[in-house]
mmCIF file of C-alpha atoms in Angstrom:
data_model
loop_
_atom_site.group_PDB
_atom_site.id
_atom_site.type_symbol
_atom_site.label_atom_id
_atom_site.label_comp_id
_atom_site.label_asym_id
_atom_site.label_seq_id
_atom_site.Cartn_x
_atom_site.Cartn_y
_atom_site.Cartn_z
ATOM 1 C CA UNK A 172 58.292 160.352 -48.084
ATOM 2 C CA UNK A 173 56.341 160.722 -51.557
ATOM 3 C CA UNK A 174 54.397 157.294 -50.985
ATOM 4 C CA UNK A 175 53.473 158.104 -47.625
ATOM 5 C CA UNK A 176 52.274 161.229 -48.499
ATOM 6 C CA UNK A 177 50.079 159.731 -51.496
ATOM 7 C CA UNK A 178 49.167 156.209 -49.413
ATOM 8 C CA UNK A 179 45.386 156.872 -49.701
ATOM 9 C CA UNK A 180 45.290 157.308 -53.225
ATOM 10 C CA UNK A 181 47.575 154.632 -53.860
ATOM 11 C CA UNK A 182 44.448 152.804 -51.908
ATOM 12 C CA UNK A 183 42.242 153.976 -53.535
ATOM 13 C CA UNK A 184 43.546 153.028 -56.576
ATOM 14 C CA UNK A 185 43.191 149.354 -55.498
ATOM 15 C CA UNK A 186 40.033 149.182 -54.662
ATOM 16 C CA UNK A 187 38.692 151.472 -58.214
ATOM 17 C CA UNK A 188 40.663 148.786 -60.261
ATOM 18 C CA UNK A 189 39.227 145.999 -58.013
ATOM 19 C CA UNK A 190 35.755 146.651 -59.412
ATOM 20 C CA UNK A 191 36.322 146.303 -63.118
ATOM 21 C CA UNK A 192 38.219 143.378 -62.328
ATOM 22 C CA UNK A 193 35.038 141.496 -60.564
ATOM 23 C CA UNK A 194 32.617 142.764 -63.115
ATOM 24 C CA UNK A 195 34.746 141.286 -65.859
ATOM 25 C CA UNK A 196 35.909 138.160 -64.233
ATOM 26 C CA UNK A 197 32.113 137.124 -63.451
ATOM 27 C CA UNK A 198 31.208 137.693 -67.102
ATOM 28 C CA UNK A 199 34.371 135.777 -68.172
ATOM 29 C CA UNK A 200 33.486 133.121 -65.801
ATOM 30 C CA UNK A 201 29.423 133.357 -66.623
ATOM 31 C CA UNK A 202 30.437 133.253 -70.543
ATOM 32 C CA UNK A 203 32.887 129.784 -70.035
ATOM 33 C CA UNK A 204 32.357 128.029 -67.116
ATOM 34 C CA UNK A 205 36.420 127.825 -66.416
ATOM 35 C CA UNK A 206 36.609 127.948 -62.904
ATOM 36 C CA UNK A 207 39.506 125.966 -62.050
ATOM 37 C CA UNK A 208 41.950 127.118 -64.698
ATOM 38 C CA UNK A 209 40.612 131.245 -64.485
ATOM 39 C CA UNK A 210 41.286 130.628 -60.596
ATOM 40 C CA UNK A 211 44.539 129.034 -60.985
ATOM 41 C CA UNK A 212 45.615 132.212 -63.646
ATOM 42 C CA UNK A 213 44.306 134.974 -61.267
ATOM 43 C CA UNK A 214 46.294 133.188 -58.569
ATOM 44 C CA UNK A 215 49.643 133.765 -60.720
ATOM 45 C CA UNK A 216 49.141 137.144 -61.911
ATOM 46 C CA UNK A 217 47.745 138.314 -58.196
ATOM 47 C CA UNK A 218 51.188 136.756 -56.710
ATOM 48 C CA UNK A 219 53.235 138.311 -60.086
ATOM 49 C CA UNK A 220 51.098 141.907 -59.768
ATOM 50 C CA UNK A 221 52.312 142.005 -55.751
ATOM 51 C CA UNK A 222 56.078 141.430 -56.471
ATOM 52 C CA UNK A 223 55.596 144.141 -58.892
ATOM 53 C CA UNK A 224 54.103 146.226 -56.359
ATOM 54 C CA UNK A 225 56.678 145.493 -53.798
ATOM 55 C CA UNK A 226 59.444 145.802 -56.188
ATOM 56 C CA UNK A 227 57.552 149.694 -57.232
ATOM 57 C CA UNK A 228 57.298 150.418 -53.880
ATOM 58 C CA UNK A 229 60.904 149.649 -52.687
ATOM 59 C CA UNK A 230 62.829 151.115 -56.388
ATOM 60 C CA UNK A 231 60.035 152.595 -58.682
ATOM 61 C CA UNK A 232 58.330 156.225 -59.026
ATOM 62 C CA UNK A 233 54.916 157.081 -57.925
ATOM 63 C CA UNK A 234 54.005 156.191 -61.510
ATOM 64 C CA UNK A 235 54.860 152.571 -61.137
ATOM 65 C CA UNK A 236 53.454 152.303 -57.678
ATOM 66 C CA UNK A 237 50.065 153.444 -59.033
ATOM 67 C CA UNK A 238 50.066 151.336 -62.138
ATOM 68 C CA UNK A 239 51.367 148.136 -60.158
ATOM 69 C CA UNK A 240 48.637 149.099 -57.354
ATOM 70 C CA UNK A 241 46.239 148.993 -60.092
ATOM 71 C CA UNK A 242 47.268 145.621 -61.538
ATOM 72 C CA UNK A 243 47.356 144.111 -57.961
ATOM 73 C CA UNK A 244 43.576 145.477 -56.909
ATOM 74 C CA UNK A 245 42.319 144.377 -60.537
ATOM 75 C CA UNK A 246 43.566 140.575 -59.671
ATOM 76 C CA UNK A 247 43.135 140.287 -56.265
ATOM 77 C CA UNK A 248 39.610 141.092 -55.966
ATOM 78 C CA UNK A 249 39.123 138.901 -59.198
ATOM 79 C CA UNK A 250 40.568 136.284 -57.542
ATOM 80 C CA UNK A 251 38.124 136.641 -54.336
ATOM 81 C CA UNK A 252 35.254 136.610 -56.820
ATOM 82 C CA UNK A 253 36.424 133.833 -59.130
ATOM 83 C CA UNK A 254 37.592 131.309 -55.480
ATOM 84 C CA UNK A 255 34.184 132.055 -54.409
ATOM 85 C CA UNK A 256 32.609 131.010 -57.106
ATOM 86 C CA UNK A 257 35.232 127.990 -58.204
ATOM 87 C CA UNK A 258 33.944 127.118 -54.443
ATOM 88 C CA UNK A 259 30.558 126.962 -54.892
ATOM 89 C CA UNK A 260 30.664 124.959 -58.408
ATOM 90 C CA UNK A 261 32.615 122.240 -56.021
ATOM 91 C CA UNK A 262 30.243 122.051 -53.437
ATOM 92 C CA UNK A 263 26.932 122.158 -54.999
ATOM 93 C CA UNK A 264 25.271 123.490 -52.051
ATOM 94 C CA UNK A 265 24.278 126.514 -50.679
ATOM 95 C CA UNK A 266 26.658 128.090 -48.415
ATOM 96 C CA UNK A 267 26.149 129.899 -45.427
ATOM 97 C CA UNK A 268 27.533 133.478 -45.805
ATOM 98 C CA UNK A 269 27.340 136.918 -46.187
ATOM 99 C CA UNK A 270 28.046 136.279 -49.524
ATOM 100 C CA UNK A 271 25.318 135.521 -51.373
ATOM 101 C CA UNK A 272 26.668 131.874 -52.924
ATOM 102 C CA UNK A 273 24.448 129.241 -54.330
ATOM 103 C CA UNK A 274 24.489 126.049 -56.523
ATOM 104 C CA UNK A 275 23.844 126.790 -59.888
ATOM 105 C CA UNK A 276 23.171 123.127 -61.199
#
């Protein structure tokens, strides 16, 4: 009954740590040029980050849930950002999206 009662905030709280996590992920990415291997590490932590949310969800306190809610928004949304971009390095061409994607090169 104490998640449901907190569910938006527990929302919230993934999309707020979602943000940070694009904004630094781009500069990473902008700064090195690691695509691949900055993909492939956002892919483990974003699986590792919802187990730990799962796990929080099913056992933990409302503490946990909110810090593991955190970790999952900050890596999932970096993960978006980073496949996106990993995506558009591979194809060299502009892509037809909302998204505004585009060969750099």
């Amino acid at each position: 009954p104490a998640v449901v009662a907190q569910c938006g905030w527990v929302g919230a709280t993934l999309v707020l740590a979602g943000v940070p996590g694009v904004l630094l992920c781009g500069a990473f990415l902008d700064h090195t040029g690691w695509f691949h291997s900055t993909a492939r590490c956002l892919f483990a932590l974003s699986a590792l980050s919802m187990c730990g949310f799962s796990a929080s969800v099913q056992w933990g306190t409302m503490l946990s849930v909110f810090i593991s809610a955190g970790a999952v928004g900050f890596f999932v949304t970096a993960l978006v950002a980073a496949g996106f971009e990993f995506a558009a390095e591979l194809t060299c061409e502009p892509t037809p999206s909302l998204l505004p994607l585009s060969c750099r090169g």
